Amino acid sequence: MIDHTGIFVSDFEKSKAFYQAALAPIGYTLVMELSAAVTGHTDVAGFGENGKPDFWISRGTPNQPPLHIAFRAETRAPVQAFHAAALAQGGRDNGGPGIRAHYHPNYYGAFVLDPDGHNIEVVCHCPA
């Protein structure tokens, strides 16, 4: 089981605002923020739910190639809300909310590119 993961971002403040807005529909909030003085190398921000950060962004040179990160939702409504919120915050559409039957009949996902081109997805595996 994966405990946490993260990506590097070129504009820390812009990406922090993007993820605060985009991940809010799935219940994620900014849980923790640590400065370079604390980490010893760079500023970081951790997002998660129930007070536990499991997705981190770090100030630095963005990962190349850009990464794909998928977050799970329990119903389809948060998938739609994520997509709308991410686009409103400057994300670029990379596949609107819908069924991706080539994965399985109930795979309902939406994809956006974050400010650095990382492919961010929210997916629901449950029937409508």
CSV table of N, CA and C in Angstrom, one decimal:
chain,number,residue,atom,x,y,z
A,1,MET,N,0.9,-1.2,0.0
A,1,MET,CA,0.0,0.0,0.0
A,1,MET,C,0.9,1.2,0.0
A,2,ILE,N,0.6,2.2,-0.8
A,2,ILE,CA,1.3,3.5,-0.9
A,2,ILE,C,0.9,4.4,0.3
A,3,ASP,N,1.8,4.9,1.0
A,3,ASP,CA,1.5,5.8,2.1
A,3,ASP,C,1.4,7.3,1.6
A,4,HIS,N,2.3,7.7,0.8
A,4,HIS,CA,2.2,9.0,0.3
A,4,HIS,C,3.1,9.1,-1.0
A,5,THR,N,2.8,10.2,-1.8
A,5,THR,CA,3.6,10.4,-3.0
A,5,THR,C,3.7,11.9,-3.2
A,6,GLY,N,4.4,12.3,-4.2
A,6,GLY,CA,4.6,13.8,-4.4
A,6,GLY,C,5.2,14.1,-5.8
A,7,ILE,N,5.1,15.3,-6.1
A,7,ILE,CA,5.6,15.9,-7.4
A,7,ILE,C,6.3,17.2,-7.1
A,8,PHE,N,7.2,17.5,-8.0
A,8,PHE,CA,7.8,18.8,-8.0
A,8,PHE,C,7.1,19.8,-8.9
A,9,VAL,N,7.0,21.0,-8.5
A,9,VAL,CA,6.2,22.0,-9.2
A,9,VAL,C,7.1,23.3,-9.4
A,10,SER,N,6.9,24.0,-10.5
A,10,SER,CA,7.7,25.2,-10.8
A,10,SER,C,7.3,26.4,-10.1
A,11,ASP,N,6.0,26.6,-9.9
A,11,ASP,CA,5.4,27.8,-9.3
A,11,ASP,C,4.6,27.2,-8.1
A,12,PHE,N,5.3,27.2,-6.9
A,12,PHE,CA,4.8,26.6,-5.7
A,12,PHE,C,3.4,27.2,-5.3
A,13,GLU,N,3.3,28.5,-5.3
A,13,GLU,CA,2.1,29.2,-4.8
A,13,GLU,C,0.9,28.9,-5.8
A,14,LYS,N,1.2,29.0,-7.1
A,14,LYS,CA,0.2,28.7,-8.1
A,14,LYS,C,-0.3,27.3,-8.0
A,15,SER,N,0.6,26.3,-7.9
A,15,SER,CA,0.3,24.9,-7.8
A,15,SER,C,-0.5,24.6,-6.5
A,16,LYS,N,-0.1,25.3,-5.4
A,16,LYS,CA,-0.7,25.1,-4.1
A,16,LYS,C,-2.2,25.5,-4.2
A,17,ALA,N,-2.5,26.7,-4.9
A,17,ALA,CA,-3.8,27.2,-5.1
A,17,ALA,C,-4.6,26.2,-6.0
A,18,PHE,N,-3.9,25.7,-7.0
A,18,PHE,CA,-4.6,24.8,-8.0
A,18,PHE,C,-5.0,23.5,-7.2
A,19,TYR,N,-4.2,22.9,-6.4
A,19,TYR,CA,-4.5,21.7,-5.8
A,19,TYR,C,-5.5,21.9,-4.6
A,20,GLN,N,-5.5,23.1,-4.0
A,20,GLN,CA,-6.5,23.3,-3.0
A,20,GLN,C,-7.9,23.3,-3.6
A,21,ALA,N,-8.0,24.0,-4.7
A,21,ALA,CA,-9.3,24.0,-5.4
A,21,ALA,C,-9.7,22.7,-6.1
A,22,ALA,N,-8.7,22.1,-6.8
A,22,ALA,CA,-9.1,20.9,-7.6
A,22,ALA,C,-9.4,19.7,-6.7
A,23,LEU,N,-8.7,19.6,-5.6
A,23,LEU,CA,-8.9,18.4,-4.7
A,23,LEU,C,-10.0,18.6,-3.7
A,24,ALA,N,-10.5,19.8,-3.5
A,24,ALA,CA,-11.5,20.0,-2.5
A,24,ALA,C,-12.8,19.2,-2.7
A,25,PRO,N,-13.2,18.9,-4.0
A,25,PRO,CA,-14.4,18.1,-4.2
A,25,PRO,C,-14.2,16.6,-3.7
A,26,ILE,N,-13.0,16.2,-3.5
A,26,ILE,CA,-12.8,14.8,-3.0
A,26,ILE,C,-12.5,14.8,-1.5
A,27,GLY,N,-12.6,16.0,-0.9
A,27,GLY,CA,-12.4,16.1,0.6
A,27,GLY,C,-11.0,16.3,1.0
A,28,TYR,N,-10.1,16.6,0.0
A,28,TYR,CA,-8.7,16.9,0.3
A,28,TYR,C,-8.5,18.4,0.7
A,29,THR,N,-7.7,18.6,1.7
A,29,THR,CA,-7.4,20.0,2.1
A,29,THR,C,-5.9,20.1,2.2
A,30,LEU,N,-5.4,21.3,2.3
A,30,LEU,CA,-4.0,21.5,2.6
A,30,LEU,C,-3.8,21.2,4.1
A,31,VAL,N,-3.1,20.1,4.4
A,31,VAL,CA,-3.0,19.6,5.8
A,31,VAL,C,-1.7,20.2,6.4
A,32,MET,N,-0.6,20.3,5.6
A,32,MET,CA,0.6,20.6,6.2
A,32,MET,C,1.5,21.4,5.2
A,33,GLU,N,2.2,22.4,5.7
A,33,GLU,CA,3.1,23.1,4.8
A,33,GLU,C,4.4,23.3,5.6
A,34,LEU,N,5.6,23.0,5.0
A,34,LEU,CA,6.9,23.1,5.6
A,34,LEU,C,7.8,23.9,4.7
A,35,SER,N,8.5,24.8,5.3
A,35,SER,CA,9.5,25.7,4.5
A,35,SER,C,10.8,24.9,4.3
A,36,ALA,N,11.6,25.5,3.4
A,36,ALA,CA,12.9,24.9,3.2
A,36,ALA,C,13.7,24.9,4.4
A,37,ALA,N,13.5,25.9,5.3
A,37,ALA,CA,14.3,26.0,6.5
A,37,ALA,C,14.0,24.8,7.4
A,38,VAL,N,12.8,24.2,7.3
A,38,VAL,CA,12.5,23.0,8.1
A,38,VAL,C,12.9,21.7,7.4
A,39,THR,N,12.6,21.6,6.1
A,39,THR,CA,13.0,20.4,5.3
A,39,THR,C,14.4,20.3,5.0
A,40,GLY,N,15.1,21.4,5.0
A,40,GLY,CA,16.6,21.4,4.6
A,40,GLY,C,16.8,21.4,3.2
A,41,HIS,N,15.8,21.5,2.3
A,41,HIS,CA,16.0,21.6,0.9
A,41,HIS,C,15.0,22.4,0.1
A,42,THR,N,13.7,22.3,0.4
A,42,THR,CA,12.8,23.1,-0.4
A,42,THR,C,11.4,23.2,0.4
A,43,ASP,N,10.6,24.1,-0.1
A,43,ASP,CA,9.2,24.2,0.5
A,43,ASP,C,8.4,23.1,0.0
A,44,VAL,N,7.5,22.6,0.9
A,44,VAL,CA,6.6,21.5,0.6
A,44,VAL,C,5.2,21.8,1.1
A,45,ALA,N,4.2,21.2,0.5
A,45,ALA,CA,2.8,21.3,1.0
A,45,ALA,C,2.2,19.9,0.8
A,46,GLY,N,1.5,19.5,1.9
A,46,GLY,CA,0.9,18.2,1.9
A,46,GLY,C,-0.6,18.3,1.9
A,47,PHE,N,-1.2,17.6,1.0
A,47,PHE,CA,-2.7,17.5,0.9
A,47,PHE,C,-3.2,16.2,1.3
A,48,GLY,N,-4.4,16.1,1.9
A,48,GLY,CA,-5.0,14.8,2.3
A,48,GLY,C,-6.3,15.0,2.9
A,49,GLU,N,-6.8,14.0,3.6
A,49,GLU,CA,-8.0,14.0,4.3
A,49,GLU,C,-7.8,13.5,5.7
A,50,ASN,N,-8.7,13.9,6.6
A,50,ASN,CA,-8.7,13.5,8.0
A,50,ASN,C,-7.3,13.8,8.6
A,51,GLY,N,-6.7,14.9,8.2
A,51,GLY,CA,-5.5,15.4,8.9
A,51,GLY,C,-4.3,14.7,8.5
A,52,LYS,N,-4.3,13.8,7.5
A,52,LYS,CA,-3.1,13.0,7.1
A,52,LYS,C,-2.8,13.4,5.6
A,53,PRO,N,-1.6,14.0,5.4
A,53,PRO,CA,-1.2,14.4,4.1
A,53,PRO,C,-0.6,13.1,3.4
A,54,ASP,N,-1.2,12.9,2.2
A,54,ASP,CA,-0.6,11.7,1.4
A,54,ASP,C,-0.3,12.1,0.0
A,55,PHE,N,-0.5,13.4,-0.4
A,55,PHE,CA,-0.1,13.9,-1.7
A,55,PHE,C,0.7,15.2,-1.4
A,56,TRP,N,1.9,15.3,-1.9
A,56,TRP,CA,2.8,16.4,-1.6
A,56,TRP,C,3.2,17.1,-2.9
A,57,ILE,N,3.4,18.4,-2.8
A,57,ILE,CA,4.0,19.2,-3.9
A,57,ILE,C,5.3,19.8,-3.2
A,58,SER,N,6.3,19.8,-4.0
A,58,SER,CA,7.6,20.4,-3.6
A,58,SER,C,8.0,21.5,-4.6
A,59,ARG,N,8.5,22.6,-4.1
A,59,ARG,CA,9.1,23.6,-5.0
A,59,ARG,C,10.3,23.1,-5.7
A,60,GLY,N,10.4,23.2,-7.0
A,60,GLY,CA,11.6,22.7,-7.7
A,60,GLY,C,11.4,22.6,-9.2
A,61,THR,N,12.2,21.9,-9.8
A,61,THR,CA,12.1,21.6,-11.2
A,61,THR,C,11.1,20.5,-11.4
A,62,PRO,N,10.0,20.8,-12.2
A,62,PRO,CA,9.0,19.7,-12.4
A,62,PRO,C,9.6,18.4,-12.9
A,63,ASN,N,8.9,17.3,-12.5
A,63,ASN,CA,9.3,16.0,-12.9
A,63,ASN,C,9.2,15.9,-14.4
A,64,GLN,N,10.1,15.3,-15.1
A,64,GLN,CA,10.1,15.1,-16.5
A,64,GLN,C,10.4,13.6,-16.8
A,65,PRO,N,9.5,12.9,-17.5
A,65,PRO,CA,8.3,13.5,-18.1
A,65,PRO,C,7.3,13.7,-16.9
A,66,PRO,N,6.2,14.5,-17.2
A,66,PRO,CA,5.2,14.8,-16.2
A,66,PRO,C,4.6,13.5,-15.7
A,67,LEU,N,4.1,13.5,-14.5
A,67,LEU,CA,3.6,12.3,-13.9
A,67,LEU,C,2.1,12.2,-14.0
A,68,HIS,N,1.6,11.0,-13.8
A,68,HIS,CA,0.1,10.8,-13.7
A,68,HIS,C,-0.2,10.3,-12.3
A,69,ILE,N,-1.1,11.1,-11.7
A,69,ILE,CA,-1.6,10.8,-10.3
A,69,ILE,C,-3.1,10.6,-10.4
A,70,ALA,N,-3.6,9.5,-9.8
A,70,ALA,CA,-5.1,9.3,-9.8
A,70,ALA,C,-5.6,9.3,-8.4
A,71,PHE,N,-6.6,10.0,-8.1
A,71,PHE,CA,-7.3,10.0,-6.8
A,71,PHE,C,-8.6,9.3,-7.0
A,72,ARG,N,-9.0,8.6,-5.9
A,72,ARG,CA,-10.3,7.8,-6.0
A,72,ARG,C,-11.4,8.6,-5.3
A,73,ALA,N,-12.6,8.5,-6.0
A,73,ALA,CA,-13.8,9.1,-5.4
A,73,ALA,C,-14.8,8.0,-5.2
A,74,GLU,N,-15.7,8.1,-4.2
A,74,GLU,CA,-16.7,7.1,-3.9
A,74,GLU,C,-17.9,7.2,-4.8
A,75,THR,N,-18.2,8.4,-5.4
A,75,THR,CA,-19.3,8.5,-6.3
A,75,THR,C,-18.8,9.3,-7.5
A,76,ARG,N,-19.7,9.5,-8.5
A,76,ARG,CA,-19.3,10.2,-9.7
A,76,ARG,C,-19.4,11.7,-9.6
A,77,ALA,N,-20.2,12.2,-8.7
A,77,ALA,CA,-20.3,13.7,-8.5
A,77,ALA,C,-19.0,14.3,-8.2
A,78,PRO,N,-18.2,13.8,-7.3
A,78,PRO,CA,-16.9,14.5,-7.1
A,78,PRO,C,-15.9,14.5,-8.3
A,79,VAL,N,-16.1,13.5,-9.1
A,79,VAL,CA,-15.3,13.5,-10.4
A,79,VAL,C,-15.6,14.7,-11.2
A,80,GLN,N,-16.9,14.9,-11.4
A,80,GLN,CA,-17.4,16.1,-12.2
A,80,GLN,C,-16.9,17.4,-11.5
A,81,ALA,N,-17.1,17.5,-10.2
A,81,ALA,CA,-16.7,18.7,-9.4
A,81,ALA,C,-15.2,19.0,-9.5
A,82,PHE,N,-14.4,17.9,-9.4
A,82,PHE,CA,-13.0,18.0,-9.5
A,82,PHE,C,-12.6,18.7,-10.9
A,83,HIS,N,-13.2,18.1,-11.9
A,83,HIS,CA,-12.9,18.6,-13.3
A,83,HIS,C,-13.2,20.0,-13.4
A,84,ALA,N,-14.4,20.4,-13.0
A,84,ALA,CA,-14.8,21.8,-13.1
A,84,ALA,C,-13.9,22.7,-12.3
A,85,ALA,N,-13.6,22.3,-11.0
A,85,ALA,CA,-12.8,23.2,-10.2
A,85,ALA,C,-11.4,23.3,-10.7
A,86,ALA,N,-10.8,22.2,-11.2
A,86,ALA,CA,-9.5,22.3,-11.8
A,86,ALA,C,-9.4,23.2,-13.0
A,87,LEU,N,-10.4,23.1,-13.9
A,87,LEU,CA,-10.4,24.0,-15.0
A,87,LEU,C,-10.6,25.5,-14.6
A,88,ALA,N,-11.4,25.7,-13.6
A,88,ALA,CA,-11.6,27.1,-13.1
A,88,ALA,C,-10.3,27.6,-12.5
A,89,GLN,N,-9.5,26.8,-12.0
A,89,GLN,CA,-8.2,27.2,-11.4
A,89,GLN,C,-7.1,27.2,-12.4
A,90,GLY,N,-7.3,27.1,-13.6
A,90,GLY,CA,-6.3,27.1,-14.7
A,90,GLY,C,-5.8,25.8,-15.2
A,91,GLY,N,-6.3,24.7,-14.7
A,91,GLY,CA,-5.9,23.4,-15.3
A,91,GLY,C,-6.4,23.3,-16.7
A,92,ARG,N,-5.8,22.4,-17.5
A,92,ARG,CA,-6.1,22.2,-18.9
A,92,ARG,C,-6.8,20.8,-19.0
A,93,ASP,N,-7.9,20.8,-19.7
A,93,ASP,CA,-8.7,19.6,-19.9
A,93,ASP,C,-7.8,18.5,-20.6
A,94,ASN,N,-7.9,17.3,-20.0
A,94,ASN,CA,-7.2,16.2,-20.6
A,94,ASN,C,-8.1,15.0,-20.7
A,95,GLY,N,-9.4,15.2,-20.7
A,95,GLY,CA,-10.4,14.2,-20.7
A,95,GLY,C,-11.5,14.4,-19.7
A,96,GLY,N,-12.6,14.9,-20.2
A,96,GLY,CA,-13.7,15.3,-19.3
A,96,GLY,C,-14.3,14.1,-18.6
A,97,PRO,N,-15.2,14.3,-17.6
A,97,PRO,CA,-15.8,13.3,-16.9
A,97,PRO,C,-16.6,12.3,-17.8
A,98,GLY,N,-16.4,11.0,-17.6
A,98,GLY,CA,-17.1,10.0,-18.4
A,98,GLY,C,-16.6,8.6,-18.2
A,99,ILE,N,-17.3,7.7,-18.7
A,99,ILE,CA,-17.0,6.3,-18.6
A,99,ILE,C,-15.8,6.0,-19.5
A,100,ARG,N,-14.8,5.2,-19.0
A,100,ARG,CA,-13.7,4.7,-19.7
A,100,ARG,C,-13.8,3.2,-19.7
A,101,ALA,N,-14.7,2.7,-20.6
A,101,ALA,CA,-15.1,1.3,-20.6
A,101,ALA,C,-13.9,0.4,-21.0
A,102,HIS,N,-12.9,0.9,-21.6
A,102,HIS,CA,-11.7,0.1,-22.0
A,102,HIS,C,-11.0,-0.3,-20.7
A,103,TYR,N,-11.2,0.3,-19.6
A,103,TYR,CA,-10.6,-0.1,-18.3
A,103,TYR,C,-11.5,-1.1,-17.6
A,104,HIS,N,-12.8,-0.7,-17.4
A,104,HIS,CA,-13.9,-1.6,-17.0
A,104,HIS,C,-15.2,-0.9,-17.1
A,105,PRO,N,-16.3,-1.6,-17.1
A,105,PRO,CA,-17.6,-0.9,-17.4
A,105,PRO,C,-18.0,0.3,-16.5
A,106,ASN,N,-17.5,0.3,-15.2
A,106,ASN,CA,-17.9,1.4,-14.3
A,106,ASN,C,-16.8,2.4,-14.0
A,107,TYR,N,-15.7,2.4,-14.9
A,107,TYR,CA,-14.6,3.3,-14.7
A,107,TYR,C,-15.1,4.7,-15.1
A,108,TYR,N,-15.3,5.6,-14.2
A,108,TYR,CA,-15.8,6.9,-14.5
A,108,TYR,C,-14.7,7.9,-14.0
A,109,GLY,N,-14.0,8.5,-14.9
A,109,GLY,CA,-12.9,9.4,-14.6
A,109,GLY,C,-12.9,10.7,-15.3
A,110,ALA,N,-12.1,11.6,-14.8
A,110,ALA,CA,-11.8,12.9,-15.5
A,110,ALA,C,-10.4,13.2,-15.3
A,111,PHE,N,-9.8,13.9,-16.3
A,111,PHE,CA,-8.4,14.1,-16.3
A,111,PHE,C,-8.1,15.6,-16.6
A,112,VAL,N,-7.2,16.2,-15.9
A,112,VAL,CA,-6.7,17.5,-16.2
A,112,VAL,C,-5.2,17.6,-16.1
A,113,LEU,N,-4.6,18.5,-16.8
A,113,LEU,CA,-3.2,18.8,-16.7
A,113,LEU,C,-3.0,20.0,-15.7
A,114,ASP,N,-2.2,19.8,-14.7
A,114,ASP,CA,-1.9,20.8,-13.7
A,114,ASP,C,-1.0,21.9,-14.4
A,115,PRO,N,-0.7,22.9,-13.6
A,115,PRO,CA,0.2,24.0,-14.2
A,115,PRO,C,1.5,23.6,-14.8
A,116,ASP,N,2.0,22.4,-14.4
A,116,ASP,CA,3.3,21.9,-15.0
A,116,ASP,C,3.1,20.7,-15.9
A,117,GLY,N,1.8,20.4,-16.3
A,117,GLY,CA,1.6,19.4,-17.2
A,117,GLY,C,1.4,18.0,-16.6
A,118,HIS,N,1.4,17.9,-15.3
A,118,HIS,CA,1.2,16.6,-14.7
A,118,HIS,C,-0.3,16.2,-15.0
A,119,ASN,N,-0.5,14.9,-15.3
A,119,ASN,CA,-1.9,14.4,-15.6
A,119,ASN,C,-2.6,14.0,-14.3
A,120,ILE,N,-3.5,14.8,-13.9
A,120,ILE,CA,-4.2,14.5,-12.6
A,120,ILE,C,-5.6,14.0,-12.9
A,121,GLU,N,-5.9,12.9,-12.2
A,121,GLU,CA,-7.2,12.2,-12.5
A,121,GLU,C,-8.0,12.0,-11.2
A,122,VAL,N,-9.3,12.1,-11.3
A,122,VAL,CA,-10.1,11.6,-10.2
A,122,VAL,C,-11.0,10.5,-10.9
A,123,VAL,N,-11.1,9.4,-10.2
A,123,VAL,CA,-11.8,8.2,-10.7
A,123,VAL,C,-12.8,7.6,-9.7
A,124,CYS,N,-13.9,7.2,-10.2
A,124,CYS,CA,-14.9,6.4,-9.4
A,124,CYS,C,-15.1,5.1,-10.1
A,125,HIS,N,-15.0,4.0,-9.3
A,125,HIS,CA,-15.1,2.7,-9.9
A,125,HIS,C,-16.5,2.1,-9.6
A,126,CYS,N,-17.4,2.8,-9.0
A,126,CYS,CA,-18.7,2.3,-8.7
A,126,CYS,C,-19.8,2.6,-9.8
A,127,PRO,N,-20.8,1.7,-9.9
A,127,PRO,CA,-21.9,2.0,-10.8
A,127,PRO,C,-22.6,3.3,-10.4
A,128,ALA,N,-23.2,3.9,-11.4
A,128,ALA,CA,-23.9,5.2,-11.2
A,128,ALA,C,-25.0,5.1,-10.1
